[in-house]
Amino acid sequence: MTATAADEATEEQGNKKLLIIIAAAAIVVLLAAGFVAFTMLKPKSVEADPAKEPGAIVTMENAMTLNLADGKFLKTGLALELSEKATTELGGEKAVAAFDSSKARDAAIQVLGRYKYSDLLVPKTREAAQQALSQEVSKRYDGQVLRVYFTEFVMQ
């Protein structure tokens, strides 16, 4: 080999090394960019809001009888689903027995008393009445009650 052939071989080896270094650097940059993009675009874990999470259910002990708008009667039992926050503030599920349901009873009289017997025979109307009652009760208890359930529903 002559001096020029040796120089060319050395230069060729140098070019291969430079190409390997550039390729390795590019791979590292792409991996770093992928990691950053993954962590930035990953959805943040949403912690549950205890004021909106279901907690204990308080069943009102006695069913109530109320007048409907057309003079007929409705006998209904109610259960109130408290928020997790309200359950905790009351001292847990065992302490919910002390929950005062008088506001819920009053709301039931006012909301359900607007309906007629024939209206409440229709399942969609009954569901709408339950939803309206749930909203009114939630408002009266400052959001501590999430939903009202009918445990008894008899009309005459």
mmCIF file with all atom_site columns, C-alpha atoms in Angstrom:
data_model
loop_
_atom_site.group_PDB
_atom_site.id
_atom_site.type_symbol
_atom_site.label_atom_id
_atom_site.label_alt_id
_atom_site.label_comp_id
_atom_site.label_asym_id
_atom_site.label_entity_id
_atom_site.label_seq_id
_atom_site.pdbx_PDB_ins_code
_atom_site.Cartn_x
_atom_site.Cartn_y
_atom_site.Cartn_z
_atom_site.occupancy
_atom_site.B_iso_or_equiv
_atom_site.pdbx_formal_charge
_atom_site.auth_seq_id
_atom_site.auth_comp_id
_atom_site.auth_asym_id
_atom_site.auth_atom_id
_atom_site.pdbx_PDB_model_num
ATOM 1   C CA . MET A 1 1   ? 0.000    0.000  0.000  1.00 0.00 ? 1   MET A CA 1
ATOM 2   C CA . THR A 1 2   ? 1.115    3.420  -0.738 1.00 0.00 ? 2   THR A CA 1
ATOM 3   C CA . ALA A 1 3   ? 0.812    6.459  1.436  1.00 0.00 ? 3   ALA A CA 1
ATOM 4   C CA . THR A 1 4   ? -2.250   7.692  -0.398 1.00 0.00 ? 4   THR A CA 1
ATOM 5   C CA . ALA A 1 5   ? -4.031   4.335  -0.097 1.00 0.00 ? 5   ALA A CA 1
ATOM 6   C CA . ALA A 1 6   ? -3.302   4.287  3.643  1.00 0.00 ? 6   ALA A CA 1
ATOM 7   C CA . ASP A 1 7   ? -4.580   7.834  3.987  1.00 0.00 ? 7   ASP A CA 1
ATOM 8   C CA . GLU A 1 8   ? -7.758   6.908  2.098  1.00 0.00 ? 8   GLU A CA 1
ATOM 9   C CA . ALA A 1 9   ? -8.337   3.849  4.345  1.00 0.00 ? 9   ALA A CA 1
ATOM 10  C CA . THR A 1 10  ? -7.825   5.939  7.473  1.00 0.00 ? 10  THR A CA 1
ATOM 11  C CA . GLU A 1 11  ? -10.134  8.636  6.128  1.00 0.00 ? 11  GLU A CA 1
ATOM 12  C CA . GLU A 1 12  ? -12.773  5.995  5.254  1.00 0.00 ? 12  GLU A CA 1
ATOM 13  C CA . GLN A 1 13  ? -12.592  4.551  8.804  1.00 0.00 ? 13  GLN A CA 1
ATOM 14  C CA . GLY A 1 14  ? -12.900  8.065  10.213 1.00 0.00 ? 14  GLY A CA 1
ATOM 15  C CA . ASN A 1 15  ? -15.989  8.705  8.071  1.00 0.00 ? 15  ASN A CA 1
ATOM 16  C CA . LYS A 1 16  ? -17.580  5.445  9.297  1.00 0.00 ? 16  LYS A CA 1
ATOM 17  C CA . LYS A 1 17  ? -16.898  6.400  12.926 1.00 0.00 ? 17  LYS A CA 1
ATOM 18  C CA . LEU A 1 18  ? -18.322  9.879  12.335 1.00 0.00 ? 18  LEU A CA 1
ATOM 19  C CA . LEU A 1 19  ? -21.440  8.361  10.722 1.00 0.00 ? 19  LEU A CA 1
ATOM 20  C CA . ILE A 1 20  ? -21.911  5.995  13.692 1.00 0.00 ? 20  ILE A CA 1
ATOM 21  C CA . ILE A 1 21  ? -21.533  8.880  16.164 1.00 0.00 ? 21  ILE A CA 1
ATOM 22  C CA . ILE A 1 22  ? -24.064  11.008 14.255 1.00 0.00 ? 22  ILE A CA 1
ATOM 23  C CA . ALA A 1 23  ? -26.552  8.108  14.055 1.00 0.00 ? 23  ALA A CA 1
ATOM 24  C CA . ALA A 1 24  ? -26.188  7.382  17.792 1.00 0.00 ? 24  ALA A CA 1
ATOM 25  C CA . ALA A 1 25  ? -26.674  11.064 18.650 1.00 0.00 ? 25  ALA A CA 1
ATOM 26  C CA . ALA A 1 26  ? -29.783  11.205 16.442 1.00 0.00 ? 26  ALA A CA 1
ATOM 27  C CA . ILE A 1 27  ? -31.242  8.148  18.169 1.00 0.00 ? 27  ILE A CA 1
ATOM 28  C CA . VAL A 1 28  ? -30.601  9.674  21.611 1.00 0.00 ? 28  VAL A CA 1
ATOM 29  C CA . VAL A 1 29  ? -32.239  12.959 20.541 1.00 0.00 ? 29  VAL A CA 1
ATOM 30  C CA . LEU A 1 30  ? -35.280  11.117 19.115 1.00 0.00 ? 30  LEU A CA 1
ATOM 31  C CA . LEU A 1 31  ? -35.671  9.025  22.280 1.00 0.00 ? 31  LEU A CA 1
ATOM 32  C CA . ALA A 1 32  ? -35.429  12.136 24.469 1.00 0.00 ? 32  ALA A CA 1
ATOM 33  C CA . ALA A 1 33  ? -37.979  13.976 22.320 1.00 0.00 ? 33  ALA A CA 1
ATOM 34  C CA . GLY A 1 34  ? -40.334  10.976 22.466 1.00 0.00 ? 34  GLY A CA 1
ATOM 35  C CA . PHE A 1 35  ? -40.061  10.806 26.253 1.00 0.00 ? 35  PHE A CA 1
ATOM 36  C CA . VAL A 1 36  ? -40.741  14.536 26.627 1.00 0.00 ? 36  VAL A CA 1
ATOM 37  C CA . ALA A 1 37  ? -43.710  14.358 24.251 1.00 0.00 ? 37  ALA A CA 1
ATOM 38  C CA . PHE A 1 38  ? -45.117  11.317 26.083 1.00 0.00 ? 38  PHE A CA 1
ATOM 39  C CA . THR A 1 39  ? -44.900  12.959 29.503 1.00 0.00 ? 39  THR A CA 1
ATOM 40  C CA . MET A 1 40  ? -46.292  16.274 28.265 1.00 0.00 ? 40  MET A CA 1
ATOM 41  C CA . LEU A 1 41  ? -49.211  14.771 26.331 1.00 0.00 ? 41  LEU A CA 1
ATOM 42  C CA . LYS A 1 42  ? -50.085  12.086 28.875 1.00 0.00 ? 42  LYS A CA 1
ATOM 43  C CA . PRO A 1 43  ? -53.449  12.900 30.481 1.00 0.00 ? 43  PRO A CA 1
ATOM 44  C CA . LYS A 1 44  ? -53.111  14.113 34.012 1.00 0.00 ? 44  LYS A CA 1
ATOM 45  C CA . SER A 1 45  ? -54.608  11.821 36.603 1.00 0.00 ? 45  SER A CA 1
ATOM 46  C CA . VAL A 1 46  ? -57.781  13.424 37.853 1.00 0.00 ? 46  VAL A CA 1
ATOM 47  C CA . GLU A 1 47  ? -58.384  13.038 41.541 1.00 0.00 ? 47  GLU A CA 1
ATOM 48  C CA . ALA A 1 48  ? -61.974  12.334 42.437 1.00 0.00 ? 48  ALA A CA 1
ATOM 49  C CA . ASP A 1 49  ? -63.828  15.230 44.006 1.00 0.00 ? 49  ASP A CA 1
ATOM 50  C CA . PRO A 1 50  ? -65.312  13.961 47.299 1.00 0.00 ? 50  PRO A CA 1
ATOM 51  C CA . ALA A 1 51  ? -68.168  16.457 46.916 1.00 0.00 ? 51  ALA A CA 1
ATOM 52  C CA . LYS A 1 52  ? -69.257  14.679 43.708 1.00 0.00 ? 52  LYS A CA 1
ATOM 53  C CA . GLU A 1 53  ? -68.400  11.071 44.610 1.00 0.00 ? 53  GLU A CA 1
ATOM 54  C CA . PRO A 1 54  ? -71.231  8.913  45.998 1.00 0.00 ? 54  PRO A CA 1
ATOM 55  C CA . GLY A 1 55  ? -71.127  8.221  49.701 1.00 0.00 ? 55  GLY A CA 1
ATOM 56  C CA . ALA A 1 56  ? -73.600  6.737  52.153 1.00 0.00 ? 56  ALA A CA 1
ATOM 57  C CA . ILE A 1 57  ? -77.286  6.315  51.408 1.00 0.00 ? 57  ILE A CA 1
ATOM 58  C CA . VAL A 1 58  ? -79.703  7.558  54.042 1.00 0.00 ? 58  VAL A CA 1
ATOM 59  C CA . THR A 1 59  ? -83.082  5.824  53.897 1.00 0.00 ? 59  THR A CA 1
ATOM 60  C CA . MET A 1 60  ? -85.844  7.910  55.392 1.00 0.00 ? 60  MET A CA 1
ATOM 61  C CA . GLU A 1 61  ? -87.495  5.766  58.030 1.00 0.00 ? 61  GLU A CA 1
ATOM 62  C CA . ASN A 1 62  ? -91.151  6.488  57.390 1.00 0.00 ? 62  ASN A CA 1
ATOM 63  C CA . ALA A 1 63  ? -92.892  6.666  54.059 1.00 0.00 ? 63  ALA A CA 1
ATOM 64  C CA . MET A 1 64  ? -94.823  9.851  53.475 1.00 0.00 ? 64  MET A CA 1
ATOM 65  C CA . THR A 1 65  ? -98.248  10.403 51.964 1.00 0.00 ? 65  THR A CA 1
ATOM 66  C CA . LEU A 1 66  ? -98.838  13.566 49.989 1.00 0.00 ? 66  LEU A CA 1
ATOM 67  C CA . ASN A 1 67  ? -101.535 15.101 47.833 1.00 0.00 ? 67  ASN A CA 1
ATOM 68  C CA . LEU A 1 68  ? -101.068 15.236 44.085 1.00 0.00 ? 68  LEU A CA 1
ATOM 69  C CA . ALA A 1 69  ? -102.245 18.173 41.964 1.00 0.00 ? 69  ALA A CA 1
ATOM 70  C CA . ASP A 1 70  ? -105.478 16.413 40.958 1.00 0.00 ? 70  ASP A CA 1
ATOM 71  C CA . GLY A 1 71  ? -106.531 15.452 44.504 1.00 0.00 ? 71  GLY A CA 1
ATOM 72  C CA . LYS A 1 72  ? -105.185 11.888 44.377 1.00 0.00 ? 72  LYS A CA 1
ATOM 73  C CA . PHE A 1 73  ? -102.614 10.573 46.874 1.00 0.00 ? 73  PHE A CA 1
ATOM 74  C CA . LEU A 1 74  ? -99.034  9.419  46.585 1.00 0.00 ? 74  LEU A CA 1
ATOM 75  C CA . LYS A 1 75  ? -97.338  7.344  49.256 1.00 0.00 ? 75  LYS A CA 1
ATOM 76  C CA . THR A 1 76  ? -93.598  7.426  48.756 1.00 0.00 ? 76  THR A CA 1
ATOM 77  C CA . GLY A 1 77  ? -90.477  6.394  50.574 1.00 0.00 ? 77  GLY A CA 1
ATOM 78  C CA . LEU A 1 78  ? -87.204  8.167  49.864 1.00 0.00 ? 78  LEU A CA 1
ATOM 79  C CA . ALA A 1 79  ? -83.518  7.400  50.162 1.00 0.00 ? 79  ALA A CA 1
ATOM 80  C CA . LEU A 1 80  ? -80.895  10.123 49.855 1.00 0.00 ? 80  LEU A CA 1
ATOM 81  C CA . GLU A 1 81  ? -77.481  9.443  48.370 1.00 0.00 ? 81  GLU A CA 1
ATOM 82  C CA . LEU A 1 82  ? -74.981  11.660 50.172 1.00 0.00 ? 82  LEU A CA 1
ATOM 83  C CA . SER A 1 83  ? -71.669  12.762 48.744 1.00 0.00 ? 83  SER A CA 1
ATOM 84  C CA . GLU A 1 84  ? -68.483  11.192 50.074 1.00 0.00 ? 84  GLU A CA 1
ATOM 85  C CA . LYS A 1 85  ? -67.597  14.568 51.578 1.00 0.00 ? 85  LYS A CA 1
ATOM 86  C CA . ALA A 1 86  ? -70.922  14.798 53.440 1.00 0.00 ? 86  ALA A CA 1
ATOM 87  C CA . THR A 1 87  ? -70.561  11.202 54.644 1.00 0.00 ? 87  THR A CA 1
ATOM 88  C CA . THR A 1 88  ? -67.108  11.986 56.031 1.00 0.00 ? 88  THR A CA 1
ATOM 89  C CA . GLU A 1 89  ? -68.312  15.223 57.657 1.00 0.00 ? 89  GLU A CA 1
ATOM 90  C CA . LEU A 1 90  ? -71.103  13.296 59.406 1.00 0.00 ? 90  LEU A CA 1
ATOM 91  C CA . GLY A 1 91  ? -68.551  10.887 60.798 1.00 0.00 ? 91  GLY A CA 1
ATOM 92  C CA . GLY A 1 92  ? -68.803  8.014  58.358 1.00 0.00 ? 92  GLY A CA 1
ATOM 93  C CA . GLU A 1 93  ? -71.557  5.668  57.267 1.00 0.00 ? 93  GLU A CA 1
ATOM 94  C CA . LYS A 1 94  ? -72.499  4.674  60.815 1.00 0.00 ? 94  LYS A CA 1
ATOM 95  C CA . ALA A 1 95  ? -73.128  8.289  61.796 1.00 0.00 ? 95  ALA A CA 1
ATOM 96  C CA . VAL A 1 96  ? -75.553  9.096  58.962 1.00 0.00 ? 96  VAL A CA 1
ATOM 97  C CA . ALA A 1 97  ? -78.482  8.074  61.149 1.00 0.00 ? 97  ALA A CA 1
ATOM 98  C CA . ALA A 1 98  ? -78.307  11.590 62.555 1.00 0.00 ? 98  ALA A CA 1
ATOM 99  C CA . PHE A 1 99  ? -78.904  13.126 59.116 1.00 0.00 ? 99  PHE A CA 1
ATOM 100 C CA . ASP A 1 100 ? -81.910  15.475 59.212 1.00 0.00 ? 100 ASP A CA 1
ATOM 101 C CA . SER A 1 101 ? -84.211  14.619 56.297 1.00 0.00 ? 101 SER A CA 1
ATOM 102 C CA . SER A 1 102 ? -86.848  17.292 56.943 1.00 0.00 ? 102 SER A CA 1
ATOM 103 C CA . LYS A 1 103 ? -85.686  19.447 54.020 1.00 0.00 ? 103 LYS A CA 1
ATOM 104 C CA . ALA A 1 104 ? -86.004  16.433 51.700 1.00 0.00 ? 104 ALA A CA 1
ATOM 105 C CA . ARG A 1 105 ? -89.540  15.727 52.941 1.00 0.00 ? 105 ARG A CA 1
ATOM 106 C CA . ASP A 1 106 ? -90.543  19.338 52.339 1.00 0.00 ? 106 ASP A CA 1
ATOM 107 C CA . ALA A 1 107 ? -88.993  19.276 48.856 1.00 0.00 ? 107 ALA A CA 1
ATOM 108 C CA . ALA A 1 108 ? -90.877  16.058 48.040 1.00 0.00 ? 108 ALA A CA 1
ATOM 109 C CA . ILE A 1 109 ? -94.180  17.652 49.045 1.00 0.00 ? 109 ILE A CA 1
ATOM 110 C CA . GLN A 1 110 ? -93.523  20.718 46.911 1.00 0.00 ? 110 GLN A CA 1
ATOM 111 C CA . VAL A 1 111 ? -92.050  19.014 43.845 1.00 0.00 ? 111 VAL A CA 1
ATOM 112 C CA . LEU A 1 112 ? -94.168  15.861 43.653 1.00 0.00 ? 112 LEU A CA 1
ATOM 113 C CA . GLY A 1 113 ? -97.356  17.718 44.635 1.00 0.00 ? 113 GLY A CA 1
ATOM 114 C CA . ARG A 1 114 ? -97.245  19.551 41.303 1.00 0.00 ? 114 ARG A CA 1
ATOM 115 C CA . TYR A 1 115 ? -97.822  16.332 39.344 1.00 0.00 ? 115 TYR A CA 1
ATOM 116 C CA . LYS A 1 116 ? -101.109 14.621 38.531 1.00 0.00 ? 116 LYS A CA 1
ATOM 117 C CA . TYR A 1 117 ? -101.824 10.928 39.013 1.00 0.00 ? 117 TYR A CA 1
ATOM 118 C CA . SER A 1 118 ? -102.011 10.345 35.248 1.00 0.00 ? 118 SER A CA 1
ATOM 119 C CA . ASP A 1 119 ? -98.667  12.097 34.716 1.00 0.00 ? 119 ASP A CA 1
ATOM 120 C CA . LEU A 1 120 ? -96.837  9.924  37.236 1.00 0.00 ? 120 LEU A CA 1
ATOM 121 C CA . LEU A 1 121 ? -98.169  6.743  35.609 1.00 0.00 ? 121 LEU A CA 1
ATOM 122 C CA . VAL A 1 122 ? -95.863  7.494  32.657 1.00 0.00 ? 122 VAL A CA 1
ATOM 123 C CA . PRO A 1 123 ? -92.334  6.198  33.412 1.00 0.00 ? 123 PRO A CA 1
ATOM 124 C CA . LYS A 1 124 ? -90.580  9.128  31.683 1.00 0.00 ? 124 LYS A CA 1
ATOM 125 C CA . THR A 1 125 ? -92.575  11.655 33.699 1.00 0.00 ? 125 THR A CA 1
ATOM 126 C CA . ARG A 1 126 ? -91.871  9.759  36.912 1.00 0.00 ? 126 ARG A CA 1
ATOM 127 C CA . GLU A 1 127 ? -88.138  9.814  36.069 1.00 0.00 ? 127 GLU A CA 1
ATOM 128 C CA . ALA A 1 128 ? -88.354  13.552 35.356 1.00 0.00 ? 128 ALA A CA 1
ATOM 129 C CA . ALA A 1 129 ? -90.089  14.056 38.708 1.00 0.00 ? 129 ALA A CA 1
ATOM 130 C CA . GLN A 1 130 ? -87.346  12.077 40.440 1.00 0.00 ? 130 GLN A CA 1
ATOM 131 C CA . GLN A 1 131 ? -84.680  14.157 38.721 1.00 0.00 ? 131 GLN A CA 1
ATOM 132 C CA . ALA A 1 132 ? -86.431  17.433 39.625 1.00 0.00 ? 132 ALA A CA 1
ATOM 133 C CA . LEU A 1 133 ? -86.712  16.242 43.225 1.00 0.00 ? 133 LEU A CA 1
ATOM 134 C CA . SER A 1 134 ? -83.026  15.276 43.276 1.00 0.00 ? 134 SER A CA 1
ATOM 135 C CA . GLN A 1 135 ? -82.034  18.738 42.033 1.00 0.00 ? 135 GLN A CA 1
ATOM 136 C CA . GLU A 1 136 ? -84.236  20.511 44.583 1.00 0.00 ? 136 GLU A CA 1
ATOM 137 C CA . VAL A 1 137 ? -82.991  18.377 47.472 1.00 0.00 ? 137 VAL A CA 1
ATOM 138 C CA . SER A 1 138 ? -79.374  18.854 46.389 1.00 0.00 ? 138 SER A CA 1
ATOM 139 C CA . LYS A 1 139 ? -79.919  22.610 46.336 1.00 0.00 ? 139 LYS A CA 1
ATOM 140 C CA . ARG A 1 140 ? -81.487  22.599 49.809 1.00 0.00 ? 140 ARG A CA 1
ATOM 141 C CA . TYR A 1 141 ? -78.602  20.593 51.255 1.00 0.00 ? 141 TYR A CA 1
ATOM 142 C CA . ASP A 1 142 ? -75.917  22.689 49.515 1.00 0.00 ? 142 ASP A CA 1
ATOM 143 C CA . GLY A 1 143 ? -74.851  19.835 47.241 1.00 0.00 ? 143 GLY A CA 1
ATOM 144 C CA . GLN A 1 144 ? -74.398  17.283 50.035 1.00 0.00 ? 144 GLN A CA 1
ATOM 145 C CA . VAL A 1 145 ? -77.153  15.097 48.550 1.00 0.00 ? 145 VAL A CA 1
ATOM 146 C CA . LEU A 1 146 ? -76.324  13.811 45.079 1.00 0.00 ? 146 LEU A CA 1
ATOM 147 C CA . ARG A 1 147 ? -79.506  11.899 44.247 1.00 0.00 ? 147 ARG A CA 1
ATOM 148 C CA . VAL A 1 148 ? -82.909  10.926 45.616 1.00 0.00 ? 148 VAL A CA 1
ATOM 149 C CA . TYR A 1 149 ? -84.208  7.396  45.158 1.00 0.00 ? 149 TYR A CA 1
ATOM 150 C CA . PHE A 1 150 ? -87.797  6.213  45.494 1.00 0.00 ? 150 PHE A CA 1
ATOM 151 C CA . THR A 1 151 ? -87.953  3.246  47.860 1.00 0.00 ? 151 THR A CA 1
ATOM 152 C CA . GLU A 1 152 ? -91.736  3.156  47.692 1.00 0.00 ? 152 GLU A CA 1
ATOM 153 C CA . PHE A 1 153 ? -94.131  4.703  45.177 1.00 0.00 ? 153 PHE A CA 1
ATOM 154 C CA . VAL A 1 154 ? -97.855  3.964  45.517 1.00 0.00 ? 154 VAL A CA 1
ATOM 155 C CA . MET A 1 155 ? -100.605 6.161  44.092 1.00 0.00 ? 155 MET A CA 1
ATOM 156 C CA . GLN A 1 156 ? -104.309 6.108  44.783 1.00 0.00 ? 156 GLN A CA 1
#
